[in-house]
Coordinates of C-alpha atoms and ligand atoms in Angstrom, one line a residue:
M1 CA 4.3 -29.7 28.0
V2 CA 3.2 -26.1 29.2
T3 CA 5.6 -23.3 28.8
E4 CA 6.4 -20.9 31.5
P5 CA 4.4 -17.5 30.9
S6 CA 7.8 -15.8 30.8
S7 CA 9.0 -17.6 27.6
R8 CA 5.8 -17.6 25.9
A9 CA 5.8 -16.1 22.3
Q10 CA 4.3 -12.9 20.9
V11 CA 4.3 -14.1 17.4
L12 CA 3.6 -17.7 16.4
V13 CA 3.9 -19.4 12.9
A14 CA 2.4 -22.8 12.2
S15 CA 3.1 -25.1 9.2
N16 CA 3.4 -28.8 8.4
R17 CA 6.7 -28.3 7.0
G18 CA 9.1 -26.3 9.3
P19 CA 12.3 -24.5 8.6
V20 CA 14.6 -27.4 9.1
S21 CA 14.3 -31.2 8.6
Y22 CA 16.8 -33.9 10.0
S23 CA 18.1 -37.0 8.1
V24 CA 19.5 -39.9 10.0
R25 CA 23.1 -41.1 9.5
D26 CA 24.0 -44.8 9.6
D27 CA 25.5 -44.4 13.1
G28 CA 21.9 -43.0 14.3
T29 CA 23.0 -39.4 14.6
T30 CA 20.9 -36.8 13.0
V31 CA 22.0 -34.0 10.4
P32 CA 19.9 -30.9 10.2
K33 CA 19.1 -29.3 6.8
R34 CA 17.5 -25.9 6.6
G35 CA 15.0 -25.1 3.9
G36 CA 14.2 -21.9 2.1
G37 CA 10.8 -20.4 0.8
G38 CA 8.8 -17.5 1.6
L39 CA 7.9 -18.3 5.1
V40 CA 11.5 -18.6 6.1
S41 CA 12.6 -15.2 4.9
G42 CA 9.3 -13.7 5.7
L43 CA 9.7 -14.4 9.4
S44 CA 13.2 -13.1 9.4
A45 CA 11.6 -9.7 8.9
I46 CA 10.7 -9.6 12.7
G47 CA 14.3 -10.1 13.6
P48 CA 15.9 -12.5 16.2
D49 CA 15.0 -10.5 19.3
A50 CA 11.1 -10.7 18.5
D51 CA 9.6 -13.2 20.7
A52 CA 8.7 -15.6 17.9
I53 CA 8.4 -19.4 17.6
W54 CA 7.6 -21.7 14.7
V55 CA 5.4 -24.8 15.3
C56 CA 5.8 -27.5 12.7
A57 CA 5.3 -31.3 12.4
A58 CA 8.2 -34.0 12.4
L59 CA 7.9 -35.3 8.8
G60 CA 10.3 -38.2 8.9
D61 CA 12.4 -40.6 11.1
G62 CA 15.2 -38.0 11.2
D63 CA 12.7 -35.5 12.5
R64 CA 11.1 -37.8 15.0
E65 CA 14.6 -38.7 16.4
A66 CA 15.3 -34.9 16.7
V67 CA 12.1 -34.7 18.6
R68 CA 12.9 -37.4 21.0
R69 CA 16.3 -36.2 21.7
T70 CA 15.4 -32.5 22.3
G71 CA 11.7 -32.9 23.6
G72 CA 10.6 -30.9 20.7
L73 CA 12.2 -27.6 21.2
L74 CA 15.0 -27.8 18.6
D75 CA 18.6 -26.9 19.1
P76 CA 18.9 -23.1 17.8
A77 CA 22.0 -24.1 16.3
D78 CA 20.1 -26.4 13.9
T79 CA 17.7 -23.5 13.1
G80 CA 19.8 -20.5 12.3
G81 CA 18.7 -19.2 15.9
Q82 CA 15.0 -19.4 15.2
R83 CA 12.9 -21.0 18.0
V84 CA 11.2 -24.1 16.6
R85 CA 8.9 -26.6 18.3
M86 CA 8.6 -29.7 16.3
L87 CA 5.6 -32.1 17.0
G88 CA 6.2 -35.7 17.2
I89 CA 2.9 -36.9 16.0
A90 CA 2.5 -40.6 15.8
P91 CA 3.5 -41.8 12.3
E92 CA 0.4 -43.5 11.3
V93 CA -1.8 -40.5 12.5
Y94 CA 0.8 -38.2 10.5
E95 CA 0.5 -40.4 7.3
D96 CA -3.3 -40.3 7.1
A97 CA -3.4 -36.6 7.9
Y98 CA -0.5 -35.6 5.5
N99 CA -0.9 -37.9 2.7
G100 CA -4.3 -39.1 3.1
I101 CA -6.3 -35.9 3.5
A102 CA -4.1 -33.0 3.0
N103 CA -2.2 -34.1 -0.1
S104 CA -4.7 -36.7 -1.6
T105 CA -8.0 -34.8 -1.0
L106 CA -7.4 -31.0 -0.1
W107 CA -4.7 -30.5 -2.5
F108 CA -6.7 -32.5 -5.3
V109 CA -9.8 -30.4 -4.5
H110 CA -8.2 -27.0 -4.7
H111 CA -6.0 -27.8 -7.8
L112 CA -8.8 -29.7 -9.7
L113 CA -6.8 -32.8 -10.0
Y114 CA -9.3 -35.7 -9.8
Q115 CA -10.2 -38.0 -12.7
T116 CA -13.9 -37.8 -11.6
P117 CA -15.3 -41.0 -13.4
L118 CA -13.5 -42.9 -10.7
E119 CA -12.4 -40.6 -8.0
P120 CA -12.9 -39.3 -5.4
A121 CA -14.8 -42.0 -3.5
F122 CA -15.4 -41.0 0.2
G123 CA -16.4 -43.9 2.2
P124 CA -15.2 -45.3 5.6
E125 CA -11.5 -45.3 4.8
F126 CA -11.8 -41.7 4.3
R127 CA -13.6 -41.1 7.5
A128 CA -10.6 -42.9 9.2
R129 CA -8.2 -40.6 7.7
W130 CA -10.3 -37.4 8.5
A131 CA -10.2 -38.6 12.2
S132 CA -6.3 -38.6 12.0
Y133 CA -6.5 -35.1 10.2
E134 CA -8.6 -33.7 13.1
T135 CA -6.1 -35.3 15.8
Y136 CA -3.1 -33.8 13.9
N137 CA -4.7 -30.3 13.8
H138 CA -5.6 -30.8 17.4
A139 CA -2.0 -31.4 18.2
F140 CA -1.0 -28.1 16.5
A141 CA -3.8 -26.1 18.3
Q142 CA -2.8 -27.6 21.7
A143 CA 0.8 -26.7 21.1
L144 CA 0.0 -23.1 20.0
A145 CA -2.2 -22.6 22.9
D146 CA 0.8 -23.8 25.3
E147 CA 3.3 -21.5 23.6
A148 CA 1.2 -18.3 23.0
A149 CA 1.5 -15.1 25.4
E150 CA -1.7 -13.4 26.1
G151 CA -3.1 -11.7 23.1
A152 CA -0.3 -12.9 20.8
A153 CA -0.5 -13.2 17.1
V154 CA -0.7 -16.7 15.5
L155 CA -0.2 -17.1 11.6
V156 CA -1.6 -20.6 10.7
Q157 CA -0.5 -21.9 7.2
D158 CA -2.3 -23.7 4.6
Y159 CA -4.6 -26.5 4.0
H160 CA -2.8 -29.0 6.3
L161 CA -4.0 -26.9 9.2
A162 CA -7.4 -25.8 8.2
L163 CA -9.0 -26.8 11.5
V164 CA -6.4 -25.1 13.7
P165 CA -8.0 -21.5 13.9
G166 CA -11.3 -22.8 15.1
M167 CA -9.8 -25.4 17.4
L168 CA -7.3 -22.7 18.8
R169 CA -10.0 -20.1 19.2
A170 CA -11.8 -22.4 21.5
L171 CA -8.7 -23.1 23.6
R172 CA -7.5 -19.7 23.8
P173 CA -10.1 -16.8 22.8
D174 CA -7.5 -14.1 23.7
L175 CA -5.4 -14.8 20.6
R176 CA -5.3 -13.0 17.2
I177 CA -5.4 -15.8 14.7
G178 CA -4.6 -15.4 11.0
H179 CA -4.8 -18.2 8.6
F180 CA -2.9 -18.1 5.2
S181 CA -3.7 -20.2 2.1
H182 CA -0.6 -21.0 -0.1
T183 CA -2.9 -22.8 -2.7
P184 CA -5.7 -21.8 -5.0
W185 CA -9.2 -22.3 -3.6
A186 CA -11.6 -24.5 -5.2
P187 CA -14.6 -23.2 -7.2
V188 CA -17.8 -23.8 -5.3
D189 CA -19.1 -26.6 -7.6
Y190 CA -15.9 -28.5 -7.2
Y191 CA -15.4 -27.8 -3.6
R192 CA -18.9 -29.5 -3.2
L193 CA -17.1 -33.0 -4.1
L194 CA -16.3 -32.9 -0.4
P195 CA -18.8 -34.7 1.7
D196 CA -21.1 -31.8 2.9
D197 CA -20.2 -31.9 6.6
I198 CA -16.4 -32.0 5.7
G199 CA -16.6 -29.1 3.3
R200 CA -18.5 -27.1 6.2
R201 CA -15.9 -28.2 9.0
L202 CA -12.9 -27.1 6.9
L203 CA -14.6 -23.6 6.1
R204 CA -15.5 -23.2 9.8
G205 CA -12.2 -24.1 10.9
I206 CA -10.5 -21.4 8.8
L207 CA -13.3 -19.0 9.8
G208 CA -12.4 -19.5 13.4
A209 CA -9.5 -17.2 12.4
D210 CA -9.9 -13.3 12.7
R211 CA -8.4 -13.1 9.2
A212 CA -8.2 -15.6 6.3
A213 CA -5.8 -14.5 3.7
F214 CA -4.8 -15.6 0.0
L215 CA -2.3 -15.1 -2.6
T216 CA -4.7 -13.6 -5.0
R217 CA -8.0 -11.8 -5.2
R218 CA -9.3 -14.8 -7.4
W219 CA -8.7 -17.5 -4.5
A220 CA -10.0 -15.2 -1.8
D221 CA -13.3 -14.7 -3.8
A222 CA -13.6 -18.5 -4.5
F223 CA -13.2 -19.0 -0.7
T224 CA -16.0 -16.3 0.0
A225 CA -18.2 -17.9 -2.3
C226 CA -18.0 -21.5 -0.8
C227 CA -18.5 -19.8 2.5
T228 CA -21.7 -18.1 1.2
E229 CA -23.0 -21.2 -0.3
L230 CA -22.4 -23.7 2.4
L231 CA -22.6 -21.5 5.5
G232 CA -24.4 -18.3 4.4
G233 CA -21.4 -16.0 4.7
T234 CA -17.9 -15.6 6.2
G235 CA -19.2 -14.3 9.5
N236 CA -16.9 -11.9 11.3
T237 CA -13.6 -13.2 9.8
G238 CA -11.8 -10.6 7.7
I239 CA -10.6 -11.6 4.2
G240 CA -7.1 -10.5 2.9
V241 CA -5.0 -10.8 -0.1
H242 CA -1.2 -10.8 0.0
G243 CA 0.5 -11.6 -3.2
L244 CA 3.9 -13.0 -2.1
G245 CA 6.8 -11.8 -4.3
T246 CA 10.4 -12.5 -4.7
D247 CA 13.6 -11.2 -3.0
A248 CA 15.5 -9.8 -5.7
G249 CA 18.4 -8.7 -3.7
F250 CA 18.8 -12.2 -2.4
L251 CA 18.5 -14.0 -5.7
R252 CA 20.7 -11.9 -7.7
E253 CA 23.5 -12.3 -4.9
R254 CA 23.0 -16.0 -4.9
A255 CA 22.6 -16.5 -8.5
H256 CA 26.4 -15.2 -9.1
R257 CA 28.2 -17.1 -6.4
P258 CA 30.9 -19.6 -7.6
D259 CA 28.8 -22.8 -7.4
V260 CA 26.1 -21.3 -9.8
D261 CA 29.0 -20.2 -12.3
E262 CA 30.2 -23.7 -12.4
R263 CA 26.9 -25.2 -13.1
I264 CA 26.4 -22.7 -16.0
V265 CA 29.4 -24.1 -17.7
T266 CA 28.1 -27.6 -17.5
L267 CA 24.7 -26.5 -18.7
R268 CA 26.2 -24.5 -21.6
E269 CA 27.7 -27.7 -22.6
Q270 CA 24.6 -29.8 -22.5
I271 CA 22.6 -27.1 -24.4
G272 CA 25.3 -26.5 -27.1
R273 CA 25.3 -24.5 -30.2
S274 CA 23.2 -24.4 -33.2
P275 CA 24.7 -25.7 -36.5
G276 CA 26.7 -22.7 -38.1
P277 CA 24.9 -20.9 -40.8
G278 CA 27.3 -21.5 -43.7
S279 CA 28.5 -24.9 -43.1
A280 CA 26.7 -28.2 -44.4
A281 CA 28.5 -30.1 -41.7
G282 CA 27.0 -27.8 -39.0
G283 CA 29.9 -26.1 -37.6
P284 CA 29.3 -24.4 -34.3
G285 CA 27.0 -21.3 -34.4
E286 CA 25.0 -19.3 -31.9
P287 CA 24.3 -20.9 -28.5
R288 CA 21.0 -22.7 -28.8
K289 CA 18.0 -21.0 -27.3
T290 CA 16.6 -22.2 -24.0
I291 CA 13.2 -22.9 -22.8
V292 CA 13.5 -23.3 -19.1
R293 CA 11.3 -24.8 -16.5
V294 CA 12.0 -25.6 -12.9
D295 CA 9.4 -27.4 -10.8
R296 CA 8.7 -30.1 -8.1
T297 CA 7.4 -33.1 -10.1
E298 CA 3.8 -32.0 -9.0
L299 CA 0.8 -33.2 -10.8
S300 CA -0.5 -29.6 -10.8
K301 CA 2.5 -28.3 -12.6
N302 CA 1.6 -29.8 -15.8
I303 CA 5.0 -30.9 -16.9
V304 CA 3.8 -33.6 -19.3
R305 CA 1.6 -31.0 -21.2
G306 CA 4.7 -28.8 -21.2
L307 CA 6.9 -31.4 -22.8
L308 CA 4.1 -32.3 -25.5
S309 CA 3.7 -28.6 -26.2
Y310 CA 7.6 -28.4 -26.9
R311 CA 7.3 -31.5 -29.1
Q312 CA 4.5 -29.8 -30.9
L313 CA 6.8 -26.8 -31.5
L314 CA 9.2 -29.0 -33.1
V315 CA 6.6 -30.4 -35.5
D316 CA 5.0 -27.1 -36.3
H317 CA 8.2 -25.3 -36.7
P318 CA 11.0 -27.7 -37.9
E319 CA 13.2 -24.6 -38.2
W320 CA 13.6 -24.7 -34.4
R321 CA 15.2 -28.2 -34.7
E322 CA 18.8 -28.1 -33.4
R323 CA 18.4 -24.5 -32.3
V324 CA 16.4 -24.8 -29.2
V325 CA 16.7 -27.0 -26.0
H326 CA 14.0 -27.5 -23.3
V327 CA 15.8 -27.4 -19.9
A328 CA 13.5 -29.0 -17.6
F329 CA 14.2 -29.5 -14.1
A330 CA 11.6 -31.5 -12.1
Y331 CA 12.5 -32.3 -8.7
P332 CA 11.2 -35.2 -6.6
S333 CA 8.0 -34.6 -4.6
R334 CA 5.5 -36.4 -2.5
Q335 CA 6.9 -40.0 -3.7
D336 CA 4.9 -41.7 -1.1
L337 CA 2.0 -41.5 -3.2
A338 CA 1.7 -43.9 -6.1
V339 CA 0.1 -41.3 -8.5
Y340 CA 3.1 -38.8 -8.0
R341 CA 5.7 -41.8 -8.7
D342 CA 3.5 -42.7 -11.8
Y343 CA 3.7 -38.9 -12.9
T344 CA 7.4 -38.7 -12.4
A345 CA 7.8 -41.9 -14.6
E346 CA 5.7 -40.4 -17.1
V347 CA 7.8 -37.1 -17.3
G348 CA 11.0 -39.3 -17.9
R349 CA 9.2 -41.3 -20.6
V350 CA 7.8 -38.3 -22.6
A351 CA 11.2 -36.6 -22.3
D352 CA 13.1 -39.7 -23.6
E353 CA 10.4 -40.1 -26.4
I354 CA 11.2 -36.6 -27.7
N355 CA 14.9 -37.2 -27.4
T356 CA 14.6 -40.2 -29.5
E357 CA 12.3 -38.9 -32.0
F358 CA 14.1 -35.7 -32.8
G359 CA 17.5 -35.8 -31.2
T360 CA 20.9 -35.9 -33.2
E361 CA 24.2 -36.8 -32.5
D362 CA 25.0 -33.4 -30.8
W363 CA 21.5 -32.2 -29.9
S364 CA 19.4 -33.4 -27.0
P365 CA 16.3 -31.6 -27.5
V366 CA 15.2 -31.9 -23.7
V367 CA 17.8 -31.6 -21.1
L368 CA 15.9 -33.3 -18.0
H369 CA 17.3 -33.2 -14.5
V370 CA 15.4 -34.8 -11.6
R371 CA 18.0 -34.4 -8.7
D372 CA 17.3 -31.1 -6.6
D373 CA 20.0 -28.6 -7.0
F374 CA 19.2 -25.0 -6.3
A375 CA 22.5 -23.6 -7.6
R376 CA 21.9 -25.6 -10.9
S377 CA 18.2 -24.3 -10.9
L378 CA 19.7 -20.6 -10.7
A379 CA 22.1 -21.5 -13.5
A380 CA 19.0 -22.2 -15.8
Y381 CA 17.4 -19.1 -14.9
R382 CA 20.3 -17.0 -15.8
L383 CA 20.5 -19.0 -19.1
A384 CA 16.8 -18.6 -19.9
D385 CA 15.4 -17.2 -23.2
V386 CA 11.9 -18.4 -22.4
A387 CA 10.4 -19.4 -19.3
L388 CA 7.7 -22.0 -19.5
V389 CA 5.3 -22.0 -16.4
N390 CA 1.9 -23.6 -17.5
P391 CA 0.4 -25.1 -14.3
I392 CA -3.1 -26.5 -14.4
R393 CA -3.6 -24.5 -11.3
D394 CA -1.2 -23.0 -8.9
G395 CA -1.6 -20.6 -5.8
M396 CA 1.0 -18.2 -7.0
N397 CA 4.1 -19.8 -8.6
L398 CA 7.1 -18.2 -7.6
V399 CA 9.4 -19.6 -10.5
A400 CA 7.3 -17.4 -12.8
K401 CA 8.5 -14.5 -10.6
E402 CA 12.1 -15.6 -10.2
I403 CA 13.2 -16.3 -13.6
P404 CA 12.5 -12.7 -15.1
V405 CA 14.5 -11.4 -12.2
I406 CA 17.6 -13.7 -12.8
S407 CA 17.7 -14.1 -16.5
E408 CA 20.6 -12.4 -18.4
R409 CA 18.9 -11.8 -21.6
G410 CA 15.5 -10.9 -20.4
C411 CA 13.3 -13.9 -20.7
A412 CA 10.0 -14.1 -22.2
L413 CA 7.3 -15.7 -20.0
V414 CA 4.9 -18.3 -21.3
L415 CA 2.5 -18.2 -18.3
S416 CA -0.7 -20.3 -17.6
R417 CA -3.8 -18.2 -16.9
E418 CA -4.4 -20.5 -14.0
A419 CA -1.4 -19.6 -12.0
G420 CA -1.7 -17.0 -9.2
A421 CA 1.0 -15.1 -10.7
Y422 CA -1.0 -14.3 -13.8
E423 CA -3.0 -11.8 -11.8
E424 CA 0.1 -9.7 -11.5
M425 CA 2.1 -10.6 -14.5
G426 CA -0.4 -11.5 -17.2
E427 CA -0.2 -8.5 -19.1
D428 CA 3.5 -8.8 -19.8
A429 CA 3.8 -12.6 -20.1
L430 CA 2.4 -14.8 -23.1
P431 CA -0.8 -16.3 -21.5
V432 CA -1.9 -19.9 -22.0
N433 CA -4.8 -22.2 -21.3
P434 CA -2.6 -25.1 -19.7
Y435 CA -4.7 -27.8 -21.3
D436 CA -4.2 -26.5 -24.9
I437 CA -1.0 -27.9 -26.3
T438 CA -1.4 -26.4 -29.7
A439 CA -1.7 -22.9 -28.2
T440 CA 1.1 -23.4 -25.9
A441 CA 3.3 -24.5 -28.6
K442 CA 2.3 -21.5 -30.7
A443 CA 3.1 -19.3 -27.4
L444 CA 6.5 -20.9 -27.4
H445 CA 7.2 -19.8 -30.9
E446 CA 6.2 -16.3 -30.2
A447 CA 8.3 -16.2 -27.2
L448 CA 11.4 -17.5 -29.1
T449 CA 11.0 -15.0 -31.9
M450 CA 9.9 -12.1 -29.7
P451 CA 12.3 -9.2 -30.8
P452 CA 15.0 -8.6 -28.1
A453 CA 13.8 -4.8 -27.4
E454 CA 10.4 -6.1 -26.7
R455 CA 11.6 -8.9 -24.6
A456 CA 13.8 -6.7 -22.4
E457 CA 11.1 -4.2 -21.8
R458 CA 8.5 -6.9 -20.8
A459 CA 11.1 -8.6 -18.7
E460 CA 11.7 -5.2 -16.8
R461 CA 8.0 -5.0 -16.0
L462 CA 7.8 -8.6 -15.1
T463 CA 10.6 -8.0 -12.8
A464 CA 9.0 -4.9 -11.1
A465 CA 5.7 -7.1 -10.6
A466 CA 7.5 -10.0 -9.4
T467 CA 9.5 -8.1 -6.8
A468 CA 6.6 -5.7 -5.5
L469 CA 6.0 -7.6 -2.5
P470 CA 9.1 -9.3 -1.0
P471 CA 8.6 -12.0 1.6
Q472 CA 9.6 -9.9 4.6
Q473 CA 7.1 -7.2 3.7
W474 CA 4.6 -9.9 2.8
F475 CA 5.0 -11.3 6.3
L476 CA 4.9 -7.9 8.1
D477 CA 1.8 -6.8 6.3
Q478 CA -0.2 -9.7 7.5
L479 CA 1.1 -9.3 11.0
T480 CA 0.0 -5.6 10.9
A481 CA -3.4 -6.3 9.4
L482 CA -4.1 -9.1 12.0
R483 CA -2.9 -6.8 14.9
A484 CA -5.0 -3.8 13.6
I485 CA -8.1 -6.0 14.0
Ligands
LIG501 C1 3.1 -26.1 -1.7 C2 2.1 -26.0 -0.3 C3 3.1 -25.9 0.9 C4 4.1 -27.2 0.7 C5 4.8 -27.2 -0.6 C6 5.6 -28.4 -0.8 O1 3.7 -24.9 -1.9 O2 1.4 -24.8 -0.3 O3 2.6 -26.0 2.0 O4 4.9 -27.1 1.8 O5 3.9 -27.1 -1.6 O6 5.1 -29.5 -0.5 P1 5.3 -30.5 0.7 O7 4.2 -31.4 0.8 O8 6.8 -31.1 0.0 O9 5.6 -29.8 1.9

């Protein structure tokens, strides 16, 4: 489908996951659900009159049904007015590209997730999937080429679409193309796990852009190092850094709506109170302290070592027993992959084990919730004394930025030095090596015992760092930089 020149867009965003997804009801009709995230609020910065379009993939059956019904250009009523073109890529091609290459290979490389004695093993199966990844990237490049006005700006997102800039450049040399990585970038030696030709093709794909941008200087430098080592340099592509921050205004308003207040009441009951100081029977005392984490159940988030560190805290500092609760929300993610299902089960198992080992009649040491509920996440943010953000490796980690903004008592932040957020927030956080359970337990103890005045001061500086570049400005900065080339 080639769009009439008059309706072609001046600004185009391309990402695997779009701003809306559809589920199918029993009667066959589809129900749209709008998503959130940095890109959704970022794009809103240019306003509804700007000639913009978002190109994304149909992820599941509901999306495919919506594409079949509409021809791909979604009903604006479903998207909040945003022009969205959803691509109905053949399910088997999509599966290989998204699960086979993007999530099982590229995500693993950039987050250092392989257990290398046995994996990865790149044989013919990998090559077949790679062909699908190329087909999927080509479908995006073609759609963008069809939709873009002369000289338009195209902002391509993430590792799913690493080949798009190069492919699009070949189809439409007139466009300004930017690529943005929301993930870390692998160090050279680890990147070289990829077959040589594939490693080079991915880099060349991104270098097809006028600008390749990253969340932190560290990831940008890692990318540049890979280009230097494998290709001899980055050519004419500019390298940028835009550290996505959080939208304080939106968060604060949203966190004080009635649905969040309701969830606070329930959470407070689950957390409970410490035994009273004077009573042997343990009458109610202060509300228990909380260590809060909210994540997708994602291998790189390091939830299991977080639980083990909390367990170690209860061993090393028995004085915390019955006085603290680990509020851990771990929401389902990528459950099509067996390794994610196993990991999800392990999170539940370790949480149960801690509750069995230490729990008492009225104290559950771990309160684990696995059903996604944004209002409940905000309720937990408000109640946080300590935020635990300990990823193995993470592009940014917006939870680290959101909790200090919302927490009512000014939380202390235990933060992995491998999270992108560490670059801006490390100084006022308690930094941890994500693999070191003993050190993380110690940091949790320090966080829990940090004097209130110090905690409040640090939280204020953390909040300033977290909100320095809100999504709308983050998006506009990229657009401005691209147009200036
Ligand atoms: C990361 C990636 C995004 C991705 C998100 C959720 O933040 O950078 O591109 O959309 O994870 O993962 P999912 O596979 O569910 O889209």
